Tab-separated table of C-alpha atoms in Angstrom:
chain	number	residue	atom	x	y	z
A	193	UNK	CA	-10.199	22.683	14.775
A	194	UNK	CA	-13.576	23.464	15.667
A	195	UNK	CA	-16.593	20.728	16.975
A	196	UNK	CA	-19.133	20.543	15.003
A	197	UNK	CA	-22.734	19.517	16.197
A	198	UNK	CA	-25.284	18.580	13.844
A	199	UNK	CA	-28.253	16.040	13.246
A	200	UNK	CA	-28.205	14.111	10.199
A	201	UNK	CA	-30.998	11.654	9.458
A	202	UNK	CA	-32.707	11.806	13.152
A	203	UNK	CA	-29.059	10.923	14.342
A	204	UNK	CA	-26.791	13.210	16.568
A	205	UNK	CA	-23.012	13.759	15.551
A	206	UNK	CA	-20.056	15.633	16.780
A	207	UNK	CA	-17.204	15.757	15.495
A	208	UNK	CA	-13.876	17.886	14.768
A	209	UNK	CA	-13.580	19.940	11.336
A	210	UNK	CA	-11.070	22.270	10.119
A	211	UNK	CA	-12.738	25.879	9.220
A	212	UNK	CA	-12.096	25.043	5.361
A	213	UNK	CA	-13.015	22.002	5.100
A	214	UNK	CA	-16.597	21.781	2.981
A	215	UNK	CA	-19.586	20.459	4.119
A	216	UNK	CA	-19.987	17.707	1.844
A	217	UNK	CA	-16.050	16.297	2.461
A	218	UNK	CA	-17.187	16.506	6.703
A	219	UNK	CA	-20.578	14.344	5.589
A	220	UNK	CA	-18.435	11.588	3.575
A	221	UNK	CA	-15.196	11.665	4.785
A	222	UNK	CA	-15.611	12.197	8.773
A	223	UNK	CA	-19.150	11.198	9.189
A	224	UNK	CA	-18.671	8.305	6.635
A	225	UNK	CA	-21.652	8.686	4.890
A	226	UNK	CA	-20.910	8.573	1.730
A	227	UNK	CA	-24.601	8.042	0.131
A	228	UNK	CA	-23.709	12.031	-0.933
A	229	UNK	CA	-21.483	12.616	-3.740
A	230	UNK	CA	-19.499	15.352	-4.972
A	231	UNK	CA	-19.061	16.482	-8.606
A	232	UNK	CA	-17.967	19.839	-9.947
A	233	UNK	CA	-17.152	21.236	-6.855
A	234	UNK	CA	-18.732	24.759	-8.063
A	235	UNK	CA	-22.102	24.843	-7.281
A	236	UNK	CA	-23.044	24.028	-10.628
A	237	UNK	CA	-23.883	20.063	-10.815
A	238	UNK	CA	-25.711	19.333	-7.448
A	239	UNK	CA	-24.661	15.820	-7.292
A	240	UNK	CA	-24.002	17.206	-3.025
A	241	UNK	CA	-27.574	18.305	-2.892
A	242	UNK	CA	-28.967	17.524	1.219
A	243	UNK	CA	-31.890	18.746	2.808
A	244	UNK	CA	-31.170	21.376	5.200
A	245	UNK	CA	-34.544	21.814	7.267
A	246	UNK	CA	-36.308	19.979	4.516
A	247	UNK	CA	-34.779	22.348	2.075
A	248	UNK	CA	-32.202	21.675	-0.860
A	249	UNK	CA	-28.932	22.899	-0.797
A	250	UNK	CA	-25.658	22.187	-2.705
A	251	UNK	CA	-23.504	20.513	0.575
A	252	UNK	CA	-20.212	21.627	-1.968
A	253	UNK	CA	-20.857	25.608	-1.368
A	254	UNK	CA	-21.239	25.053	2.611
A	255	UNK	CA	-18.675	25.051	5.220
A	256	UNK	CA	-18.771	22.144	7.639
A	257	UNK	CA	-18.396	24.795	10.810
A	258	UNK	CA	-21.445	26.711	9.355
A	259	UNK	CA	-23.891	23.444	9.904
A	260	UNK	CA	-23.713	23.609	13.867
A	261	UNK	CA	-26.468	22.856	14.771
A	262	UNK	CA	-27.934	21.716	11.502
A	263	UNK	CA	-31.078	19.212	10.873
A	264	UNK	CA	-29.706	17.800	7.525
A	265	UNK	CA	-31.631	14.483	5.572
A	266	UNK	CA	-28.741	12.824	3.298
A	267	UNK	CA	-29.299	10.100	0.537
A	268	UNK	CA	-28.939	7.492	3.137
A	269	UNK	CA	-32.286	8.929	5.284
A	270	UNK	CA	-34.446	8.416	2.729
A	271	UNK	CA	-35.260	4.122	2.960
A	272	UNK	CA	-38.287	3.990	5.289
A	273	UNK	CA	-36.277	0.814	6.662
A	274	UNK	CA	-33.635	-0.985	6.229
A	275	UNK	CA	-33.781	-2.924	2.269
A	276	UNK	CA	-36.736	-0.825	1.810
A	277	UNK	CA	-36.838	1.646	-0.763
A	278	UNK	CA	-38.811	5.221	-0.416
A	279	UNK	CA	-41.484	6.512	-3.418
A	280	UNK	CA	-38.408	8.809	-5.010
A	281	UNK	CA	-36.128	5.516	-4.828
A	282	UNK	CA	-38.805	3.170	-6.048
A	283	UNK	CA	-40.324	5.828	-9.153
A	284	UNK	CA	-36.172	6.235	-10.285
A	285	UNK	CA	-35.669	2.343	-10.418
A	286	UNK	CA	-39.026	1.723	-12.082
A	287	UNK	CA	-38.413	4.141	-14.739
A	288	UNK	CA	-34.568	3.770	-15.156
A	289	UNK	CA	-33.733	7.342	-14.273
A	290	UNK	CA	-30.012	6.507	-14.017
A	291	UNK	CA	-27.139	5.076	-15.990
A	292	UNK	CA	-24.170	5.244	-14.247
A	293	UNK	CA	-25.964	6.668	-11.147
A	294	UNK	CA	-23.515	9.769	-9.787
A	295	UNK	CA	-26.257	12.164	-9.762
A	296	UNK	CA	-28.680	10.020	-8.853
A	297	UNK	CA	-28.590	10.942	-4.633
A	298	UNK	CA	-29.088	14.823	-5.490
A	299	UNK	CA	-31.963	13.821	-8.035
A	300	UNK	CA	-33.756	11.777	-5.277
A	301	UNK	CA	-33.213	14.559	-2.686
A	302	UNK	CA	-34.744	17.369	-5.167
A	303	UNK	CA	-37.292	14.889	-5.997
A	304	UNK	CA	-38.300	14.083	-1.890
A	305	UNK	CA	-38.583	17.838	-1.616
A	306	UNK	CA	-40.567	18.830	-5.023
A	307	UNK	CA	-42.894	16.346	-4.835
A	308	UNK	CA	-44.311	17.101	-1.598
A	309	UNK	CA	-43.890	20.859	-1.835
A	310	UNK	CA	-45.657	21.918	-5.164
A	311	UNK	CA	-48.863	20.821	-6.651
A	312	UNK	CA	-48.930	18.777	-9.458
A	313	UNK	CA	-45.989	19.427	-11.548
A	314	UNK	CA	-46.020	19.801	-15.639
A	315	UNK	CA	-42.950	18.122	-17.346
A	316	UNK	CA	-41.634	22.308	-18.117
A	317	UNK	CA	-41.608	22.782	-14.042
A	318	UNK	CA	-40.060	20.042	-13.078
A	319	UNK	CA	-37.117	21.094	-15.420
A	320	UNK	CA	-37.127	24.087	-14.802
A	321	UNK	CA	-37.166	23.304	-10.988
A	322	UNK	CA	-34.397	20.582	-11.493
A	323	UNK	CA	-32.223	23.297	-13.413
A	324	UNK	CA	-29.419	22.956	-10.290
A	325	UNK	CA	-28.747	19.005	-11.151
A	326	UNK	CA	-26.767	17.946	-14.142
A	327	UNK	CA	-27.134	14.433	-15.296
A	328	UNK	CA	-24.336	13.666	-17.935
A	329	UNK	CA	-26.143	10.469	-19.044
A	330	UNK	CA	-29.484	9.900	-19.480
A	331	UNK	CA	-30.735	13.223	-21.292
A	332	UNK	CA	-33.167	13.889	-18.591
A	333	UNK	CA	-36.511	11.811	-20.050
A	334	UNK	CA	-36.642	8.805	-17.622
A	335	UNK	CA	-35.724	11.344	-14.511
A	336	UNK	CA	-38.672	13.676	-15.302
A	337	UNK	CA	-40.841	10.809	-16.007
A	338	UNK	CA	-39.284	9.127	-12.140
A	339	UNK	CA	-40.118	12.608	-10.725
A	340	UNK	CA	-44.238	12.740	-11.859
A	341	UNK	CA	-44.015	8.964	-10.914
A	342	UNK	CA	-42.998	9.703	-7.526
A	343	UNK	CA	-45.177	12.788	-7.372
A	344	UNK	CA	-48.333	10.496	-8.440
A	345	UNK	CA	-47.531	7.689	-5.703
A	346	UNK	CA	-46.728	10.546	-3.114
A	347	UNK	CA	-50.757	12.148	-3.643
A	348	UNK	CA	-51.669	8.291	-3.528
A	349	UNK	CA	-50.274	8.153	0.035
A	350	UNK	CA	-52.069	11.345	0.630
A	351	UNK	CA	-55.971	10.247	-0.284
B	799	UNK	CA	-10.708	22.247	-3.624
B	800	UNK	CA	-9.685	24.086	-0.735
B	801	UNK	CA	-9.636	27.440	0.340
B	802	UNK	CA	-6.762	28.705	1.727
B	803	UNK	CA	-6.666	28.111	5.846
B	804	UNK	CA	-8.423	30.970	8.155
B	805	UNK	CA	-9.393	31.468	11.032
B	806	UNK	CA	-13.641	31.269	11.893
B	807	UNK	CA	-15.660	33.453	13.886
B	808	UNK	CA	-18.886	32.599	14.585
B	809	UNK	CA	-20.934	35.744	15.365
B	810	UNK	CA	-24.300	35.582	17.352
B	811	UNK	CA	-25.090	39.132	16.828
B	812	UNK	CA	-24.372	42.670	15.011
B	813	UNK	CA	-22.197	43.909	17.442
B	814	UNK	CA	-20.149	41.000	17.701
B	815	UNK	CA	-19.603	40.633	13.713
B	816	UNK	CA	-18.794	44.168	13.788
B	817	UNK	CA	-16.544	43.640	16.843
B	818	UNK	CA	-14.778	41.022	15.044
B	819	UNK	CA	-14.552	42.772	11.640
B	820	UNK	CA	-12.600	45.724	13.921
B	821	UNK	CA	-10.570	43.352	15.626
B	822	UNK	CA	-9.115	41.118	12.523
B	823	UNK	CA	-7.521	42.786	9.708
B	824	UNK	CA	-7.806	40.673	6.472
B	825	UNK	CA	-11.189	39.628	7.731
B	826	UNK	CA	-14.168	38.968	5.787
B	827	UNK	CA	-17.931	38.551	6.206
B	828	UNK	CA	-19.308	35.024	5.044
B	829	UNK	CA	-23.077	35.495	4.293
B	830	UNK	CA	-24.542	32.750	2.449
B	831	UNK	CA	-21.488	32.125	0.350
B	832	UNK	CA	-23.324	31.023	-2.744
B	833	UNK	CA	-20.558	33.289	-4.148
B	834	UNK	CA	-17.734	34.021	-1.455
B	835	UNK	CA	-17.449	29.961	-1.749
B	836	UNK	CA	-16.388	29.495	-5.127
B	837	UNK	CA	-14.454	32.737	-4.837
B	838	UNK	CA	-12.428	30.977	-1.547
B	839	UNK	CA	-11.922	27.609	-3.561
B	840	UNK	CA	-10.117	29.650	-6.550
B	841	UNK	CA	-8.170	31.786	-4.106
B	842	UNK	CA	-9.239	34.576	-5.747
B	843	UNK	CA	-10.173	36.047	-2.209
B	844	UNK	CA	-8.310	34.589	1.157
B	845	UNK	CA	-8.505	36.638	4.153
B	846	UNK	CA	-7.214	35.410	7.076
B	847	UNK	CA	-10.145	35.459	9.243
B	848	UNK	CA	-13.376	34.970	7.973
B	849	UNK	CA	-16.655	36.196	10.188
B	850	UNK	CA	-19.879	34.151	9.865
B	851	UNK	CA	-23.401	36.440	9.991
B	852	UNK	CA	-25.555	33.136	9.560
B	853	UNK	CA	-26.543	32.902	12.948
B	854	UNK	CA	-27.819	36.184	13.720
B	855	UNK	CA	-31.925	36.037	13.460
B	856	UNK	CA	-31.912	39.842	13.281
B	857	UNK	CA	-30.099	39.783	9.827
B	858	UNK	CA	-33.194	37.258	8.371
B	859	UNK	CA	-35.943	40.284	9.533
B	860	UNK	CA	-37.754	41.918	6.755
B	861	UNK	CA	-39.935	44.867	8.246
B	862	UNK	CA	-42.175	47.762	7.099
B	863	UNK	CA	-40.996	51.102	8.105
B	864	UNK	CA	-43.043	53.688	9.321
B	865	UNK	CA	-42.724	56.059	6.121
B	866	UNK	CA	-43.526	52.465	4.020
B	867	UNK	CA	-40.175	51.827	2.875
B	868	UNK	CA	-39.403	47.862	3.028
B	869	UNK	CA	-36.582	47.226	4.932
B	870	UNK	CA	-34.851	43.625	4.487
B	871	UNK	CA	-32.227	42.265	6.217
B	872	UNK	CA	-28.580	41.477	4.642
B	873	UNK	CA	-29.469	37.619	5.576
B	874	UNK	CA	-32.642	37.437	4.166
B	875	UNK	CA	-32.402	34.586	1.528
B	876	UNK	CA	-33.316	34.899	-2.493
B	877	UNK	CA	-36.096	32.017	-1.385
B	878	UNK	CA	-37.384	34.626	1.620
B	879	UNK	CA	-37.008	37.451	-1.133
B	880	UNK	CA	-39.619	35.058	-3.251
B	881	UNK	CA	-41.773	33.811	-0.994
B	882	UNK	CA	-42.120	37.512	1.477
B	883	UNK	CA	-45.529	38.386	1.381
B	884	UNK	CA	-44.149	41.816	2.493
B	885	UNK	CA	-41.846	42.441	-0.197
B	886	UNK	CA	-43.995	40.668	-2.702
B	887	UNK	CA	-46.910	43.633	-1.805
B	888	UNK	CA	-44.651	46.222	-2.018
B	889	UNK	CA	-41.875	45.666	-4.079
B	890	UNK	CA	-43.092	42.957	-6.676
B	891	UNK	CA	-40.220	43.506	-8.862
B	892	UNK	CA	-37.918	42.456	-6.299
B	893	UNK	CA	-39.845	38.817	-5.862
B	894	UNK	CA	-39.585	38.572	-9.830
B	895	UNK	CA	-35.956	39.638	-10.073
B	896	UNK	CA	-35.289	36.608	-7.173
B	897	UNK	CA	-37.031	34.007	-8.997
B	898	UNK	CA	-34.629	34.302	-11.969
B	899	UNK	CA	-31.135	33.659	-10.080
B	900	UNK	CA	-29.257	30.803	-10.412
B	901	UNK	CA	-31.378	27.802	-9.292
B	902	UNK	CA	-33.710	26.250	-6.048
B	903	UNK	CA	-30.491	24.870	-4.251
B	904	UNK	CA	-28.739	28.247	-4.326
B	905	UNK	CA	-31.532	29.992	-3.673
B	906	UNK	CA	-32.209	28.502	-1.068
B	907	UNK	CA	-28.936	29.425	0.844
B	908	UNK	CA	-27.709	32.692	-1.449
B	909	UNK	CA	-28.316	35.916	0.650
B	910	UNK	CA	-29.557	39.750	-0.539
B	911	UNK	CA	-26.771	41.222	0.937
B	912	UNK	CA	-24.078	38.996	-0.128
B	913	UNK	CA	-24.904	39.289	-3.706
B	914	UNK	CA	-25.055	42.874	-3.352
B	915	UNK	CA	-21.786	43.102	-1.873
B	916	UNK	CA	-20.259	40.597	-4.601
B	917	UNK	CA	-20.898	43.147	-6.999
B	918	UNK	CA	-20.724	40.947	-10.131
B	919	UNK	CA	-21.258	43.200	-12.953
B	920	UNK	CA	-23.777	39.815	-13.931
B	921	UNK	CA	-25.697	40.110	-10.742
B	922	UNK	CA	-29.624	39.601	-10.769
B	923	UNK	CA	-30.071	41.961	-7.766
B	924	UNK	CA	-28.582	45.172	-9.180
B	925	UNK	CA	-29.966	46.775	-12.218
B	926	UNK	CA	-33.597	45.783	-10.045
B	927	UNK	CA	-32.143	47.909	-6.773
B	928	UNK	CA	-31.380	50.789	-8.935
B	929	UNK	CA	-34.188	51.236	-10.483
B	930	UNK	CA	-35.905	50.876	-7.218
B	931	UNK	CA	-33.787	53.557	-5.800
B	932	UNK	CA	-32.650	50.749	-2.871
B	933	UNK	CA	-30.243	52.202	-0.397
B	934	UNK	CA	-27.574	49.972	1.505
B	935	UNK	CA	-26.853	50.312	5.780
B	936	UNK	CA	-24.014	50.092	6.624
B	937	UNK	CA	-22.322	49.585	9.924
B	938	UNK	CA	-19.315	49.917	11.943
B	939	UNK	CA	-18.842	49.450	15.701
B	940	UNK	CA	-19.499	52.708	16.194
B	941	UNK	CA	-20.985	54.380	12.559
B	942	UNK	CA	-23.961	53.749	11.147
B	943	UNK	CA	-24.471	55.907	7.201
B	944	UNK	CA	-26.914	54.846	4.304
B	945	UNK	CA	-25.672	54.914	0.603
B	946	UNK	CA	-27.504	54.103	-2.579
B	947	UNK	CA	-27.053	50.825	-4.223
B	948	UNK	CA	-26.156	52.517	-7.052
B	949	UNK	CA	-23.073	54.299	-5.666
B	950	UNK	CA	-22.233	51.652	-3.365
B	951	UNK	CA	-21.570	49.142	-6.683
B	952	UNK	CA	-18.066	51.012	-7.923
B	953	UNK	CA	-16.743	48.293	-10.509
B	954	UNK	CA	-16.448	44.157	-11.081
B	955	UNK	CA	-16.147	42.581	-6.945
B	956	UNK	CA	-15.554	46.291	-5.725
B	957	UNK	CA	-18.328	48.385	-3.915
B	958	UNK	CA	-17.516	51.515	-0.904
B	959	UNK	CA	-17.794	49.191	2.019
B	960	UNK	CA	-14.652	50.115	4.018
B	961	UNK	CA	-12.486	47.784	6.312
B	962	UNK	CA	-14.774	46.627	9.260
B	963	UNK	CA	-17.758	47.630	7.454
B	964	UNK	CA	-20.876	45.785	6.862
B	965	UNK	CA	-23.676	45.809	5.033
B	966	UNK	CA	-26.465	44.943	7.765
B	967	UNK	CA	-29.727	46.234	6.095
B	968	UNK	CA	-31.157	47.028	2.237
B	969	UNK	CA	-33.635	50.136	1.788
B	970	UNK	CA	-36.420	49.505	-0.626
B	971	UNK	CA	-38.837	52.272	-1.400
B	972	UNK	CA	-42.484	50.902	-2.325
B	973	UNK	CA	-42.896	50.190	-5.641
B	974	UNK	CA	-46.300	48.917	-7.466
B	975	UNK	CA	-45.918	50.521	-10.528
B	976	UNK	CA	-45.915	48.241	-13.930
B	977	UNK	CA	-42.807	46.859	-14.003
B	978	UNK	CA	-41.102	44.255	-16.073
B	979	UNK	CA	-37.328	42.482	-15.504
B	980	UNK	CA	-35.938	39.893	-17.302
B	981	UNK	CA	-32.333	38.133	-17.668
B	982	UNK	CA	-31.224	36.617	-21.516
B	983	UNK	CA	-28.454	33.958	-20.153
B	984	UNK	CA	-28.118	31.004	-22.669
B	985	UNK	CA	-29.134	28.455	-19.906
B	986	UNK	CA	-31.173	29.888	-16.810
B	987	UNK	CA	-29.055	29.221	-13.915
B	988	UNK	CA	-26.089	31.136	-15.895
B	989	UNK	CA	-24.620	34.519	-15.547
B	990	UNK	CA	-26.593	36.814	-17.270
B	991	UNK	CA	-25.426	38.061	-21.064
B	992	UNK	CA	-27.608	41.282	-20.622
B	993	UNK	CA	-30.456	41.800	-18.322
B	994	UNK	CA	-32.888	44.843	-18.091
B	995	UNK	CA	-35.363	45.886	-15.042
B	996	UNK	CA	-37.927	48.306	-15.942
B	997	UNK	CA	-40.428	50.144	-14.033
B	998	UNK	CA	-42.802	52.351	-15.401
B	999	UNK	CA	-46.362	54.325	-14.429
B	1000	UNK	CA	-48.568	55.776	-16.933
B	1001	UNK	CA	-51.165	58.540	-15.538
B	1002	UNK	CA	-54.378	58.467	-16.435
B	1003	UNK	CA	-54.482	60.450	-19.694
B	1004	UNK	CA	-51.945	57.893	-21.165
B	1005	UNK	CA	-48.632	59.637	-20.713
B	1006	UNK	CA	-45.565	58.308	-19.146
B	1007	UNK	CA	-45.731	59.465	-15.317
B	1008	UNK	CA	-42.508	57.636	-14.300
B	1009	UNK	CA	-39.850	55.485	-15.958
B	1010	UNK	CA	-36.810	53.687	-14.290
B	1011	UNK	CA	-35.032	51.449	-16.528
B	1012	UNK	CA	-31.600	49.828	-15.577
B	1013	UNK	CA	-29.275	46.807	-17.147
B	1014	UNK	CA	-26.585	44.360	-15.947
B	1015	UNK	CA	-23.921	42.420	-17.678
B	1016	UNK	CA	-23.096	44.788	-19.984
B	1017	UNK	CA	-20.460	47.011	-18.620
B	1018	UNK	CA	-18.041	47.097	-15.227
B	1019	UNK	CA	-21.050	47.391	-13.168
B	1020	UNK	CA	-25.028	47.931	-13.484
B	1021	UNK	CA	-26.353	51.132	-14.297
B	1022	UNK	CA	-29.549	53.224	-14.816
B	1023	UNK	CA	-30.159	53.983	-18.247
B	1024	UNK	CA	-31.253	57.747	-17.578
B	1025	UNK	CA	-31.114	58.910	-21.233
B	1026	UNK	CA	-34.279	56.349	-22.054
B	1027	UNK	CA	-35.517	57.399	-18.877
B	1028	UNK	CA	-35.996	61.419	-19.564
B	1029	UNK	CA	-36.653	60.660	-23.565
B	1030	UNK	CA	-40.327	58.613	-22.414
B	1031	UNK	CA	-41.277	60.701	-19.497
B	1032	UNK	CA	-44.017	63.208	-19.952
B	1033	UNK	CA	-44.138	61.689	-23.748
B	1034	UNK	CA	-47.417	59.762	-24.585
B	1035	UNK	CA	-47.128	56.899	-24.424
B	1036	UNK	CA	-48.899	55.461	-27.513
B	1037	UNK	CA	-46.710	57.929	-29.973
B	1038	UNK	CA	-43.353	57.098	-28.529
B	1039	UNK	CA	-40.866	55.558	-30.943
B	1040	UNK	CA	-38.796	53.452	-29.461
B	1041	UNK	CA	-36.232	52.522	-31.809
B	1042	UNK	CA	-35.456	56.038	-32.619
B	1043	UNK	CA	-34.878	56.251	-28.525
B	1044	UNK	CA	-33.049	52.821	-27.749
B	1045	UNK	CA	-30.502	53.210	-30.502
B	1046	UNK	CA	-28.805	56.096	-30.126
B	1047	UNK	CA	-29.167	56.036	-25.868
B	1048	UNK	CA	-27.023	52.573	-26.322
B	1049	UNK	CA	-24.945	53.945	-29.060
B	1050	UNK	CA	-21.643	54.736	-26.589
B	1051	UNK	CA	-22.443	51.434	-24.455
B	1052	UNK	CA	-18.707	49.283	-24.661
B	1053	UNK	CA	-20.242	46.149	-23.474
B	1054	UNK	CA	-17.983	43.728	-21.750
B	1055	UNK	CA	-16.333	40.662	-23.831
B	1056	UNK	CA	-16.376	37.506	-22.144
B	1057	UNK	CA	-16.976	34.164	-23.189
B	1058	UNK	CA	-20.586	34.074	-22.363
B	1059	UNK	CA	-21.262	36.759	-25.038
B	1060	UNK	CA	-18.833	39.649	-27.622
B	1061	UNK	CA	-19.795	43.408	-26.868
B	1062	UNK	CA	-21.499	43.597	-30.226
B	1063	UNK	CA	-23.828	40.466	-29.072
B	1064	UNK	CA	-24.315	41.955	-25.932
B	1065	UNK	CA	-25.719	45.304	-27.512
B	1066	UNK	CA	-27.849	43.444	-29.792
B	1067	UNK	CA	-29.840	40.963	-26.759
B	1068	UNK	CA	-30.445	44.464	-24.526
B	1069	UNK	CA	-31.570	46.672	-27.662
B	1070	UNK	CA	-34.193	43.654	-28.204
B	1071	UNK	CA	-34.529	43.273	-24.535
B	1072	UNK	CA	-35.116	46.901	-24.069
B	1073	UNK	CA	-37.482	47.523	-27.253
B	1074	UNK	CA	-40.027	44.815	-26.230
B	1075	UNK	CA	-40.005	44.915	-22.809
B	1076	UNK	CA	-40.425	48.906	-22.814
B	1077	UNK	CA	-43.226	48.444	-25.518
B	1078	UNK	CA	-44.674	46.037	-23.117
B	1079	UNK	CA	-44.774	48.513	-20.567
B	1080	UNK	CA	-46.100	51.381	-22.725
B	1081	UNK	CA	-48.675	49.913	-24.081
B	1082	UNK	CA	-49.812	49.009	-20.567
B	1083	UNK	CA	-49.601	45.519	-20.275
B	1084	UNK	CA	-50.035	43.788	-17.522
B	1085	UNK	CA	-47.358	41.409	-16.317
């Protein structure tokens, strides 16, 4: 077993991992946050999707040991507060960008990182950006739409 | 799914990995593992020890050499390779080729070197390197010898890196010549069902100066296309026919058959590939 140090939404863990064991199974299943979900388990669906130093990656294609000393943002560090939702939260309810919801925490993690790291998106770029996250339900419409929501009440912040 | 169980080695520089790599048969180098990963989960690899590079800065350095030739480090990531105003000055191609694999989350993680040294026949990297004339580094504890990329990839997964070698560093010569590079994959994040890089300079009375032309996913490994290569050089390049070129210089190509795309299919996207990209190129447009 090896410790494993990291920092996962401002808060400081450590705790024992086995070399194989994947990121995303050390985030739900030791840590207990289990805000992230796993899907295809291939690097394909990007339902695992964290921020690691405010960039995505897929938390499935990760070993746990290879996040010492990691600054990671999950799912769960988005809410400003407790009960209080964030822009990507808010812009995804308001424009009922899920169905059954098991993509929905890597949507809102590629949508807290797109929206405040490209200029204002067309509808083509944010597909094309969002080409690592597979919804199975909703065709895609209402989660492009949440994503230039968010974008638009993210500038709004900004003036 | 789980890889099999092995040991991990956490290396904090060169030396050390290399150390390691000496010391551990049945070791393995984990770069980014945007492709060692999946390989682990399916068992299709499982060493026994497996040595990680990501925490050796060094590795993430990409520097000019004094003779101009980009140097980039086997940890630099496909987002660096993107973003690098360095590489994007002197090797635009490169940034291009980058933007076109797989998608932001991988990209984000997937490393230079470890694609090169997955050697998918599919991979973005390759046909891009070879045209470039990129050369691999590659160490051992106590050897240091350069290769090309070309004759480092030998077949599918299989390049000349021996036991307790690794590839540290990738060679680029400077390249601002006209280029264009392109994958056809039936949804972009996929493997590629042919893909073509191209780079070629006309001189100033119009005729082809230079033209390096290589595809992927079409046969065991990448490869340089030399026949199209020697047919356009020297010609003019508003009277070459193309057609009368492509065809018969892909004639013996046995393209692979897998179920992203039959040989015959195959042939068909690079000959289209090939005949308006290179038409592109003569004609002098811009990209």
């Amino acid at each position: 077993m090896v410790t494993v140090n990291l920092k996962i939404n401002g808060k400081q863990y450590s705790e024992e991992a086995e070399p194989r064991l994947l990121l995303v199974h050390f985030i739900r299943d030791a840590l207990k946050l289990k805000g992230t979900h796993i899907g295809c388990d291939t690097g394909h669906c990007g339902a695992c999707t964290i921020l690691w130093d405010g960039k995505p990656v897929k938390s499935c294609q990760i070993l746990a040991v290879q996040a010492e000393g990691a600054n990671i943002m999950t799912v769960e560090g988005l809410e400003p507060e407790d009960g209080k939702l964030s822009i990507e939260q808010e812009s995804f309810r308001e424009n009922f960008a899920q169905q059954c919801g098991y993509c929905t925490p890597g949507f809102l993690m590629m949508t807290r990182y797109l929206i405040r790291n490209n200029e204002e998106m067309t509808r083509e770029e944010i597909r094309e950006k969002l080409h690592g996250n597979y919804c199975m339900c909703t065709g895609y419409q209402q989660i492009v739409d949440a994503v230039q929501d968010a974008q638009r009440k993210y500038f709004a912040t900004k003036k | 799914m789980y890889p099999k169980s092995f040991e991990y080695l956490r290396a904090k520089s060169v030396d050390q990995a290399l150390q390691y790599l000496k010391d551990n048969e049945g070791s393995r180098v984990i770069a980014g593992g945007q492709s060692l990963l999946p390989m682990l989960k399916s068992r299709l690899y499982q060493p026994t020890v497996l040595v990680d590079i990501n925490f050796i800065p060094e590795l993430r350095e990409v520097k000019l050499g004094s003779n101009g030739d980009l140097r980039i480090g086997a940890m630099v990531t496909h987002y660096d390779v993107i973003e690098n105003s360095t590489i994007r000055e002197n090797a635009p191609i490169l940034s291009s080729t980058a933007e076109n694999i797989a998608d932001v989350q991988i990209r984000n993680r997937g490393t230079i070197g470890g694609s090169i040294c997955e050697a998918d026949p599919s991979a973005d990297y390759l046909p891009t390197l070879m045209a470039l004339d990129a050369r691999v580094v590659l160490k051992t504890t106590d050897s240091s010898r350069e290769m090309k990329v070309e004759d480092f990839i030998q077949g599918p997964f299989e390049t000349l890196a021996e036991d307790g070698e690794m590839l540290v560093e990738v060679i680029v010569p400077p390249s601002k010549a006209n280029y264009r590079v392109e994958k056809y994959a039936r949804r972009k994040a996929d493997f590629a069902i042919a893909s073509v890089a191209a780079i070629v300079s006309l001189s100033k009375d119009g005729k082809v100066a230079d033209a390096r032309i290589a595809t992927g996913a079409q046969q065991d490994k990448p490869h340089r296309l030399r026949e199209i290569e020697s047919a356009l050089k020297g010609k003019a390049s508003k009277s070459v026919n193309l057609e009368a070129i492509i065809g018969p210089a892909t004639e013996e190509l046995e393209p692979l058959d897998d179920l992203h795309g039959g040989p015959e299919y195959r042939k068909h996207v690079l000959r289209g590939m090939l005949s308006r990209m290179l038409g592109d190129l003569l004609s002098g447009k811009e990209a």
